[in-house]
Amino acid sequence: MKSGNGVEILPSILAADFSKMGEEVLAAVQGGADGLHIDIMDGQFVPPITFGSQMIKDIKPYVAQVPMEVHLMVHEPIKMVQELSEIGVKSVIIHSEACLDLEATLLSIKSHGMQSGVAIKPDTHVDAIEGILDQLDIVLAMTVEPGYGGQKYIETVEPKIKLLRELIEKGNLLTKLEVDGGINESTIRSAYRAGATRFVCGSAIFGESKDIKNQIIKLREAIHIS
Ligand code: DX5
Ligand code: ZN
């Protein structure tokens, strides 16, 4: 890992300018992104509709060797697993709240050769996934309500992040702990101290007049500035 301390920064393309997506993705990759976070929303599990697998196919040539992670905010995410694996997606994160059969969905992701992750909303308790934590490559604690970029970081999720970190350590698990929502230069350190090491950042990286490459560097630095 690039930062040497396990920290991974994943730009979320939701905040990029869709009219120049390739260019912005390339800047993020050149700026040292550890992965690309791609939010698919269906207008049902969450109100907005973003994009589908065609977008992922189109940006793939710009992504180079950086892994693509898809965050599925859709009902019945199992239906998308095969097409995502065919495109070459590395990891798929689903919502426990969106699956009819969570275990079957995770099994499908695995059997298609991808890493699996489960996201939980700010109000969803750790109990919802504690029993399957050891099966997950990634656990994602949402630090905003899913659906929109640019929202404010919900600090009260931090005790849950701490609890997840404790469970991971106690069980000697390899599960990575990710946070998504409102992560910027002012909040990243606090989420890191609570126990997260994978950070999804949308509006802190992309957006008008932002130097994408430099933003990623600044976010890494912010973790270590007290
Ligand atoms: C929200 C998405 C996030 C979003 C984060 O539902 O899952 O990935 O892009 O955006 P920021 O970083 O702007 O909060
Ligand atoms: Zn996301």
PDB file of N, CA, C and O in Angstrom, residues 137-202:
ATOM      1  N   ASP A 137     -14.445  -9.310   2.839  1.00  0.00           N
ATOM      2  CA  ASP A 137     -13.176  -8.654   2.534  1.00  0.00           C
ATOM      3  C   ASP A 137     -13.228  -7.201   3.010  1.00  0.00           C
ATOM      4  O   ASP A 137     -12.209  -6.631   3.391  1.00  0.00           O
ATOM      5  N   ILE A 138     -14.424  -6.627   2.947  1.00  0.00           N
ATOM      6  CA  ILE A 138     -14.578  -5.215   3.313  1.00  0.00           C
ATOM      7  C   ILE A 138     -15.865  -5.037   4.121  1.00  0.00           C
ATOM      8  O   ILE A 138     -16.906  -5.605   3.768  1.00  0.00           O
ATOM      9  N   VAL A 139     -15.780  -4.249   5.181  1.00  0.00           N
ATOM     10  CA  VAL A 139     -17.010  -3.805   5.838  1.00  0.00           C
ATOM     11  C   VAL A 139     -17.026  -2.284   5.726  1.00  0.00           C
ATOM     12  O   VAL A 139     -16.032  -1.610   5.987  1.00  0.00           O
ATOM     13  N   LEU A 140     -18.160  -1.775   5.269  1.00  0.00           N
ATOM     14  CA  LEU A 140     -18.269  -0.330   5.007  1.00  0.00           C
ATOM     15  C   LEU A 140     -19.273   0.301   5.973  1.00  0.00           C
ATOM     16  O   LEU A 140     -20.466  -0.003   5.926  1.00  0.00           O
ATOM     17  N   ALA A 141     -18.754   1.161   6.828  1.00  0.00           N
ATOM     18  CA  ALA A 141     -19.636   1.915   7.724  1.00  0.00           C
ATOM     19  C   ALA A 141     -19.971   3.233   7.027  1.00  0.00           C
ATOM     20  O   ALA A 141     -19.087   4.073   6.830  1.00  0.00           O
ATOM     21  N   MET A 142     -21.231   3.370   6.641  1.00  0.00           N
ATOM     22  CA  MET A 142     -21.642   4.621   5.990  1.00  0.00           C
ATOM     23  C   MET A 142     -21.630   5.739   7.027  1.00  0.00           C
ATOM     24  O   MET A 142     -22.206   5.591   8.111  1.00  0.00           O
ATOM     25  N   THR A 143     -20.988   6.842   6.661  1.00  0.00           N
ATOM     26  CA  THR A 143     -20.933   7.980   7.581  1.00  0.00           C
ATOM     27  C   THR A 143     -21.856   9.112   7.101  1.00  0.00           C
ATOM     28  O   THR A 143     -21.779  10.232   7.606  1.00  0.00           O
ATOM     29  N   VAL A 144     -22.696   8.788   6.135  1.00  0.00           N
ATOM     30  CA  VAL A 144     -23.860   9.621   5.748  1.00  0.00           C
ATOM     31  C   VAL A 144     -24.952   8.635   5.348  1.00  0.00           C
ATOM     32  O   VAL A 144     -24.677   7.461   5.128  1.00  0.00           O
ATOM     33  N   GLU A 145     -26.187   9.137   5.223  1.00  0.00           N
ATOM     34  CA  GLU A 145     -27.233   8.278   4.656  1.00  0.00           C
ATOM     35  C   GLU A 145     -26.900   8.072   3.187  1.00  0.00           C
ATOM     36  O   GLU A 145     -26.568   9.044   2.492  1.00  0.00           O
ATOM     37  N   PRO A 146     -26.966   6.831   2.690  1.00  0.00           N
ATOM     38  CA  PRO A 146     -26.610   6.616   1.292  1.00  0.00           C
ATOM     39  C   PRO A 146     -27.541   7.355   0.333  1.00  0.00           C
ATOM     40  O   PRO A 146     -28.712   7.568   0.642  1.00  0.00           O
ATOM     41  N   GLY A 147     -27.014   7.769  -0.790  1.00  0.00           N
ATOM     42  CA  GLY A 147     -27.858   8.384  -1.814  1.00  0.00           C
ATOM     43  C   GLY A 147     -27.291   9.635  -2.448  1.00  0.00           C
ATOM     44  O   GLY A 147     -27.508   9.871  -3.635  1.00  0.00           O
ATOM     45  N   TYR A 148     -26.561  10.422  -1.664  1.00  0.00           N
ATOM     46  CA  TYR A 148     -26.081  11.699  -2.200  1.00  0.00           C
ATOM     47  C   TYR A 148     -24.652  11.978  -1.766  1.00  0.00           C
ATOM     48  O   TYR A 148     -24.277  11.666  -0.636  1.00  0.00           O
ATOM     49  N   GLY A 149     -23.906  12.600  -2.669  1.00  0.00           N
ATOM     50  CA  GLY A 149     -22.587  13.089  -2.300  1.00  0.00           C
ATOM     51  C   GLY A 149     -22.725  14.434  -1.608  1.00  0.00           C
ATOM     52  O   GLY A 149     -23.805  15.025  -1.563  1.00  0.00           O
ATOM     53  N   GLY A 150     -21.634  14.898  -1.036  1.00  0.00           N
ATOM     54  CA  GLY A 150     -21.601  16.245  -0.463  1.00  0.00           C
ATOM     55  C   GLY A 150     -22.345  16.422   0.846  1.00  0.00           C
ATOM     56  O   GLY A 150     -22.607  17.548   1.268  1.00  0.00           O
ATOM     57  N   GLN A 151     -22.686  15.343   1.524  1.00  0.00           N
ATOM     58  CA  GLN A 151     -23.378  15.475   2.811  1.00  0.00           C
ATOM     59  C   GLN A 151     -22.365  15.597   3.951  1.00  0.00           C
ATOM     60  O   GLN A 151     -21.187  15.320   3.791  1.00  0.00           O
ATOM     61  N   LYS A 152     -22.907  15.973   5.104  1.00  0.00           N
ATOM     62  CA  LYS A 152     -22.047  16.173   6.273  1.00  0.00           C
ATOM     63  C   LYS A 152     -21.747  14.837   6.971  1.00  0.00           C
ATOM     64  O   LYS A 152     -22.650  14.016   7.149  1.00  0.00           O
ATOM     65  N   TYR A 153     -20.505  14.662   7.349  1.00  0.00           N
ATOM     66  CA  TYR A 153     -20.034  13.487   8.091  1.00  0.00           C
ATOM     67  C   TYR A 153     -20.816  13.322   9.394  1.00  0.00           C
ATOM     68  O   TYR A 153     -20.958  14.274  10.166  1.00  0.00           O
ATOM     69  N   ILE A 154     -21.333  12.121   9.615  1.00  0.00           N
ATOM     70  CA  ILE A 154     -22.078  11.859  10.852  1.00  0.00           C
ATOM     71  C   ILE A 154     -21.117  11.264  11.893  1.00  0.00           C
ATOM     72  O   ILE A 154     -20.774  10.076  11.856  1.00  0.00           O
ATOM     73  N   GLU A 155     -20.713  12.104  12.807  1.00  0.00           N
ATOM     74  CA  GLU A 155     -19.693  11.738  13.786  1.00  0.00           C
ATOM     75  C   GLU A 155     -20.145  10.626  14.719  1.00  0.00           C
ATOM     76  O   GLU A 155     -19.328   9.844  15.221  1.00  0.00           O
ATOM     77  N   THR A 156     -21.457  10.557  14.926  1.00  0.00           N
ATOM     78  CA  THR A 156     -21.969   9.558  15.888  1.00  0.00           C
ATOM     79  C   THR A 156     -21.836   8.120  15.371  1.00  0.00           C
ATOM     80  O   THR A 156     -22.166   7.184  16.084  1.00  0.00           O
ATOM     81  N   VAL A 157     -21.344   7.961  14.135  1.00  0.00           N
ATOM     82  CA  VAL A 157     -21.069   6.602  13.633  1.00  0.00           C
ATOM     83  C   VAL A 157     -19.745   6.083  14.228  1.00  0.00           C
ATOM     84  O   VAL A 157     -19.470   4.888  14.212  1.00  0.00           O
ATOM     85  N   GLU A 158     -18.944   6.976  14.775  1.00  0.00           N
ATOM     86  CA  GLU A 158     -17.596   6.571  15.206  1.00  0.00           C
ATOM     87  C   GLU A 158     -17.568   5.440  16.248  1.00  0.00           C
ATOM     88  O   GLU A 158     -16.723   4.555  16.143  1.00  0.00           O
ATOM     89  N   PRO A 159     -18.484   5.430  17.237  1.00  0.00           N
ATOM     90  CA  PRO A 159     -18.465   4.279  18.155  1.00  0.00           C
ATOM     91  C   PRO A 159     -18.660   2.951  17.412  1.00  0.00           C
ATOM     92  O   PRO A 159     -18.081   1.928  17.792  1.00  0.00           O
ATOM     93  N   LYS A 160     -19.450   2.989  16.342  1.00  0.00           N
ATOM     94  CA  LYS A 160     -19.653   1.765  15.550  1.00  0.00           C
ATOM     95  C   LYS A 160     -18.366   1.381  14.809  1.00  0.00           C
ATOM     96  O   LYS A 160     -18.019   0.197  14.701  1.00  0.00           O
ATOM     97  N   ILE A 161     -17.659   2.382  14.324  1.00  0.00           N
ATOM     98  CA  ILE A 161     -16.379   2.113  13.646  1.00  0.00           C
ATOM     99  C   ILE A 161     -15.410   1.474  14.649  1.00  0.00           C
ATOM    100  O   ILE A 161     -14.739   0.488  14.350  1.00  0.00           O
ATOM    101  N   LYS A 162     -15.402   2.031  15.851  1.00  0.00           N
ATOM    102  CA  LYS A 162     -14.515   1.487  16.911  1.00  0.00           C
ATOM    103  C   LYS A 162     -14.876   0.039  17.222  1.00  0.00           C
ATOM    104  O   LYS A 162     -13.999  -0.819  17.354  1.00  0.00           O
ATOM    105  N   LEU A 163     -16.173  -0.222  17.325  1.00  0.00           N
ATOM    106  CA  LEU A 163     -16.626  -1.578  17.634  1.00  0.00           C
ATOM    107  C   LEU A 163     -16.226  -2.547  16.511  1.00  0.00           C
ATOM    108  O   LEU A 163     -15.737  -3.654  16.780  1.00  0.00           O
ATOM    109  N   LEU A 164     -16.406  -2.112  15.289  1.00  0.00           N
ATOM    110  CA  LEU A 164     -16.012  -2.968  14.153  1.00  0.00           C
ATOM    111  C   LEU A 164     -14.510  -3.251  14.199  1.00  0.00           C
ATOM    112  O   LEU A 164     -14.063  -4.368  13.993  1.00  0.00           O
ATOM    113  N   ARG A 165     -13.720  -2.214  14.489  1.00  0.00           N
ATOM    114  CA  ARG A 165     -12.266  -2.397  14.576  1.00  0.00           C
ATOM    115  C   ARG A 165     -11.923  -3.414  15.666  1.00  0.00           C
ATOM    116  O   ARG A 165     -11.087  -4.295  15.482  1.00  0.00           O
ATOM    117  N   GLU A 166     -12.609  -3.310  16.803  1.00  0.00           N
ATOM    118  CA  GLU A 166     -12.357  -4.252  17.906  1.00  0.00           C
ATOM    119  C   GLU A 166     -12.674  -5.683  17.486  1.00  0.00           C
ATOM    120  O   GLU A 166     -11.911  -6.606  17.762  1.00  0.00           O
ATOM    121  N   LEU A 167     -13.801  -5.838  16.802  1.00  0.00           N
ATOM    122  CA  LEU A 167     -14.200  -7.184  16.367  1.00  0.00           C
ATOM    123  C   LEU A 167     -13.199  -7.753  15.360  1.00  0.00           C
ATOM    124  O   LEU A 167     -12.877  -8.941  15.391  1.00  0.00           O
ATOM    125  N   ILE A 168     -12.705  -6.894  14.491  1.00  0.00           N
ATOM    126  CA  ILE A 168     -11.722  -7.325  13.478  1.00  0.00           C
ATOM    127  C   ILE A 168     -10.429  -7.766  14.170  1.00  0.00           C
ATOM    128  O   ILE A 168      -9.864  -8.806  13.871  1.00  0.00           O
ATOM    129  N   GLU A 169      -9.989  -6.941  15.130  1.00  0.00           N
ATOM    130  CA  GLU A 169      -8.742  -7.268  15.851  1.00  0.00           C
ATOM    131  C   GLU A 169      -8.917  -8.544  16.677  1.00  0.00           C
ATOM    132  O   GLU A 169      -8.072  -9.432  16.647  1.00  0.00           O
ATOM    133  N   LYS A 170     -10.037  -8.587  17.401  1.00  0.00           N
ATOM    134  CA  LYS A 170     -10.289  -9.732  18.291  1.00  0.00           C
ATOM    135  C   LYS A 170     -10.343 -11.048  17.517  1.00  0.00           C
ATOM    136  O   LYS A 170      -9.827 -12.067  17.943  1.00  0.00           O
ATOM    137  N   GLY A 171     -10.956 -10.981  16.344  1.00  0.00           N
ATOM    138  CA  GLY A 171     -11.100 -12.194  15.540  1.00  0.00           C
ATOM    139  C   GLY A 171      -9.907 -12.444  14.632  1.00  0.00           C
ATOM    140  O   GLY A 171      -9.930 -13.367  13.830  1.00  0.00           O
ATOM    141  N   ASN A 172      -8.912 -11.534  14.705  1.00  0.00           N
ATOM    142  CA  ASN A 172      -7.742 -11.668  13.829  1.00  0.00           C
ATOM    143  C   ASN A 172      -8.145 -11.717  12.356  1.00  0.00           C
ATOM    144  O   ASN A 172      -7.615 -12.505  11.580  1.00  0.00           O
ATOM    145  N   LEU A 173      -9.102 -10.905  12.000  1.00  0.00           N
ATOM    146  CA  LEU A 173      -9.681 -10.957  10.652  1.00  0.00           C
ATOM    147  C   LEU A 173      -8.902 -10.062   9.687  1.00  0.00           C
ATOM    148  O   LEU A 173      -8.281  -9.080  10.088  1.00  0.00           O
ATOM    149  N   LEU A 174      -8.991 -10.411   8.419  1.00  0.00           N
ATOM    150  CA  LEU A 174      -8.330  -9.608   7.388  1.00  0.00           C
ATOM    151  C   LEU A 174      -9.295  -8.564   6.805  1.00  0.00           C
ATOM    152  O   LEU A 174      -8.928  -7.792   5.924  1.00  0.00           O
ATOM    153  N   THR A 175     -10.513  -8.556   7.293  1.00  0.00           N
ATOM    154  CA  THR A 175     -11.549  -7.642   6.786  1.00  0.00           C
ATOM    155  C   THR A 175     -11.092  -6.182   6.870  1.00  0.00           C
ATOM    156  O   THR A 175     -10.626  -5.731   7.921  1.00  0.00           O
ATOM    157  N   LYS A 176     -11.222  -5.483   5.761  1.00  0.00           N
ATOM    158  CA  LYS A 176     -10.835  -4.069   5.753  1.00  0.00           C
ATOM    159  C   LYS A 176     -12.013  -3.212   6.187  1.00  0.00           C
ATOM    160  O   LYS A 176     -13.154  -3.492   5.826  1.00  0.00           O
ATOM    161  N   LEU A 177     -11.710  -2.154   6.915  1.00  0.00           N
ATOM    162  CA  LEU A 177     -12.765  -1.291   7.453  1.00  0.00           C
ATOM    163  C   LEU A 177     -12.777   0.036   6.697  1.00  0.00           C
ATOM    164  O   LEU A 177     -11.810   0.806   6.731  1.00  0.00           O
ATOM    165  N   GLU A 178     -13.884   0.259   6.014  1.00  0.00           N
ATOM    166  CA  GLU A 178     -14.008   1.414   5.109  1.00  0.00           C
ATOM    167  C   GLU A 178     -15.084   2.373   5.611  1.00  0.00           C
ATOM    168  O   GLU A 178     -16.055   1.947   6.232  1.00  0.00           O
ATOM    169  N   VAL A 179     -14.902   3.644   5.316  1.00  0.00           N
ATOM    170  CA  VAL A 179     -15.938   4.642   5.605  1.00  0.00           C
ATOM    171  C   VAL A 179     -16.259   5.411   4.326  1.00  0.00           C
ATOM    172  O   VAL A 179     -15.396   5.579   3.464  1.00  0.00           O
ATOM    173  N   ASP A 180     -17.493   5.872   4.230  1.00  0.00           N
ATOM    174  CA  ASP A 180     -17.974   6.523   3.013  1.00  0.00           C
ATOM    175  C   ASP A 180     -19.002   7.582   3.391  1.00  0.00           C
ATOM    176  O   ASP A 180     -20.018   7.275   4.000  1.00  0.00           O
ATOM    177  N   GLY A 181     -18.688   8.828   3.024  1.00  0.00           N
ATOM    178  CA  GLY A 181     -19.631   9.913   3.249  1.00  0.00           C
ATOM    179  C   GLY A 181     -19.063  11.021   4.112  1.00  0.00           C
ATOM    180  O   GLY A 181     -18.697  10.784   5.269  1.00  0.00           O
ATOM    181  N   GLY A 182     -18.904  12.184   3.520  1.00  0.00           N
ATOM    182  CA  GLY A 182     -18.446  13.350   4.277  1.00  0.00           C
ATOM    183  C   GLY A 182     -16.990  13.292   4.694  1.00  0.00           C
ATOM    184  O   GLY A 182     -16.569  14.015   5.609  1.00  0.00           O
ATOM    185  N   ILE A 183     -16.222  12.417   4.053  1.00  0.00           N
ATOM    186  CA  ILE A 183     -14.798  12.318   4.421  1.00  0.00           C
ATOM    187  C   ILE A 183     -14.020  13.417   3.683  1.00  0.00           C
ATOM    188  O   ILE A 183     -14.023  13.489   2.452  1.00  0.00           O
ATOM    189  N   ASN A 184     -13.391  14.274   4.454  1.00  0.00           N
ATOM    190  CA  ASN A 184     -12.606  15.371   3.879  1.00  0.00           C
ATOM    191  C   ASN A 184     -11.406  15.640   4.798  1.00  0.00           C
ATOM    192  O   ASN A 184     -11.173  14.890   5.745  1.00  0.00           O
ATOM    193  N   GLU A 185     -10.706  16.713   4.524  1.00  0.00           N
ATOM    194  CA  GLU A 185      -9.499  17.000   5.316  1.00  0.00           C
ATOM    195  C   GLU A 185      -9.794  17.224   6.799  1.00  0.00           C
ATOM    196  O   GLU A 185      -8.925  17.040   7.636  1.00  0.00           O
ATOM    197  N   SER A 186     -11.022  17.634   7.115  1.00  0.00           N
ATOM    198  CA  SER A 186     -11.338  17.888   8.528  1.00  0.00           C
ATOM    199  C   SER A 186     -11.849  16.651   9.258  1.00  0.00           C
ATOM    200  O   SER A 186     -11.835  16.612  10.485  1.00  0.00           O
ATOM    201  N   THR A 187     -12.333  15.651   8.515  1.00  0.00           N
ATOM    202  CA  THR A 187     -12.958  14.502   9.192  1.00  0.00           C
ATOM    203  C   THR A 187     -12.140  13.216   9.082  1.00  0.00           C
ATOM    204  O   THR A 187     -12.340  12.290   9.867  1.00  0.00           O
ATOM    205  N   ILE A 188     -11.223  13.159   8.132  1.00  0.00           N
ATOM    206  CA  ILE A 188     -10.545  11.877   7.847  1.00  0.00           C
ATOM    207  C   ILE A 188      -9.735  11.372   9.053  1.00  0.00           C
ATOM    208  O   ILE A 188      -9.730  10.180   9.351  1.00  0.00           O
ATOM    209  N   ARG A 189      -9.122  12.296   9.768  1.00  0.00           N
ATOM    210  CA  ARG A 189      -8.282  11.885  10.901  1.00  0.00           C
ATOM    211  C   ARG A 189      -9.119  11.230  12.000  1.00  0.00           C
ATOM    212  O   ARG A 189      -8.729  10.219  12.589  1.00  0.00           O
ATOM    213  N   SER A 190     -10.264  11.806  12.243  1.00  0.00           N
ATOM    214  CA  SER A 190     -11.137  11.296  13.284  1.00  0.00           C
ATOM    215  C   SER A 190     -11.655   9.890  12.935  1.00  0.00           C
ATOM    216  O   SER A 190     -11.697   8.989  13.789  1.00  0.00           O
ATOM    217  N   ALA A 191     -12.000   9.694  11.651  1.00  0.00           N
ATOM    218  CA  ALA A 191     -12.456   8.368  11.201  1.00  0.00           C
ATOM    219  C   ALA A 191     -11.309   7.358  11.277  1.00  0.00           C
ATOM    220  O   ALA A 191     -11.506   6.197  11.639  1.00  0.00           O
ATOM    221  N   TYR A 192     -10.107   7.821  10.985  1.00  0.00           N
ATOM    222  CA  TYR A 192      -8.913   6.960  11.059  1.00  0.00           C
ATOM    223  C   TYR A 192      -8.654   6.555  12.511  1.00  0.00           C
ATOM    224  O   TYR A 192      -8.407   5.396  12.822  1.00  0.00           O
ATOM    225  N   ARG A 193      -8.746   7.506  13.385  1.00  0.00           N
ATOM    226  CA  ARG A 193      -8.504   7.221  14.800  1.00  0.00           C
ATOM    227  C   ARG A 193      -9.555   6.272  15.372  1.00  0.00           C
ATOM    228  O   ARG A 193      -9.292   5.509  16.294  1.00  0.00           O
ATOM    229  N   ALA A 194     -10.755   6.339  14.815  1.00  0.00           N
ATOM    230  CA  ALA A 194     -11.803   5.409  15.264  1.00  0.00           C
ATOM    231  C   ALA A 194     -11.517   3.990  14.763  1.00  0.00           C
ATOM    232  O   ALA A 194     -12.037   3.023  15.314  1.00  0.00           O
ATOM    233  N   GLY A 195     -10.722   3.878  13.693  1.00  0.00           N
ATOM    234  CA  GLY A 195     -10.354   2.529  13.250  1.00  0.00           C
ATOM    235  C   GLY A 195     -10.487   2.249  11.764  1.00  0.00           C
ATOM    236  O   GLY A 195     -10.180   1.151  11.305  1.00  0.00           O
ATOM    237  N   ALA A 196     -10.954   3.214  10.992  1.00  0.00           N
ATOM    238  CA  ALA A 196     -11.084   2.992   9.548  1.00  0.00           C
ATOM    239  C   ALA A 196      -9.725   3.143   8.866  1.00  0.00           C
ATOM    240  O   ALA A 196      -8.883   3.922   9.320  1.00  0.00           O
ATOM    241  N   THR A 197      -9.529   2.374   7.792  1.00  0.00           N
ATOM    242  CA  THR A 197      -8.287   2.548   7.026  1.00  0.00           C
ATOM    243  C   THR A 197      -8.557   2.778   5.542  1.00  0.00           C
ATOM    244  O   THR A 197      -7.660   3.140   4.794  1.00  0.00           O
ATOM    245  N   ARG A 198      -9.785   2.542   5.112  1.00  0.00           N
ATOM    246  CA  ARG A 198     -10.140   2.755   3.694  1.00  0.00           C
ATOM    247  C   ARG A 198     -11.137   3.902   3.641  1.00  0.00           C
ATOM    248  O   ARG A 198     -12.193   3.844   4.285  1.00  0.00           O
ATOM    249  N   PHE A 199     -10.800   4.921   2.868  1.00  0.00           N
ATOM    250  CA  PHE A 199     -11.601   6.143   2.880  1.00  0.00           C
ATOM    251  C   PHE A 199     -12.127   6.462   1.485  1.00  0.00           C
ATOM    252  O   PHE A 199     -11.341   6.668   0.554  1.00  0.00           O
ATOM    253  N   VAL A 200     -13.450   6.517   1.378  1.00  0.00           N
ATOM    254  CA  VAL A 200     -14.077   6.933   0.124  1.00  0.00           C
ATOM    255  C   VAL A 200     -14.245   8.455   0.193  1.00  0.00           C
ATOM    256  O   VAL A 200     -14.758   8.978   1.180  1.00  0.00           O
ATOM    257  N   CYS A 201     -13.782   9.131  -0.844  1.00  0.00           N
ATOM    258  CA  CYS A 201     -13.863  10.591  -0.835  1.00  0.00           C
ATOM    259  C   CYS A 201     -14.382  11.061  -2.192  1.00  0.00           C
ATOM    260  O   CYS A 201     -13.736  10.825  -3.216  1.00  0.00           O
ATOM    261  N   GLY A 202     -15.532  11.715  -2.183  1.00  0.00           N
ATOM    262  CA  GLY A 202     -16.105  12.236  -3.425  1.00  0.00           C
ATOM    263  C   GLY A 202     -15.838  13.717  -3.564  1.00  0.00           C
ATOM    264  O   GLY A 202     -14.882  14.148  -4.225  1.00  0.00           O
TER     265      GLY A 202
END
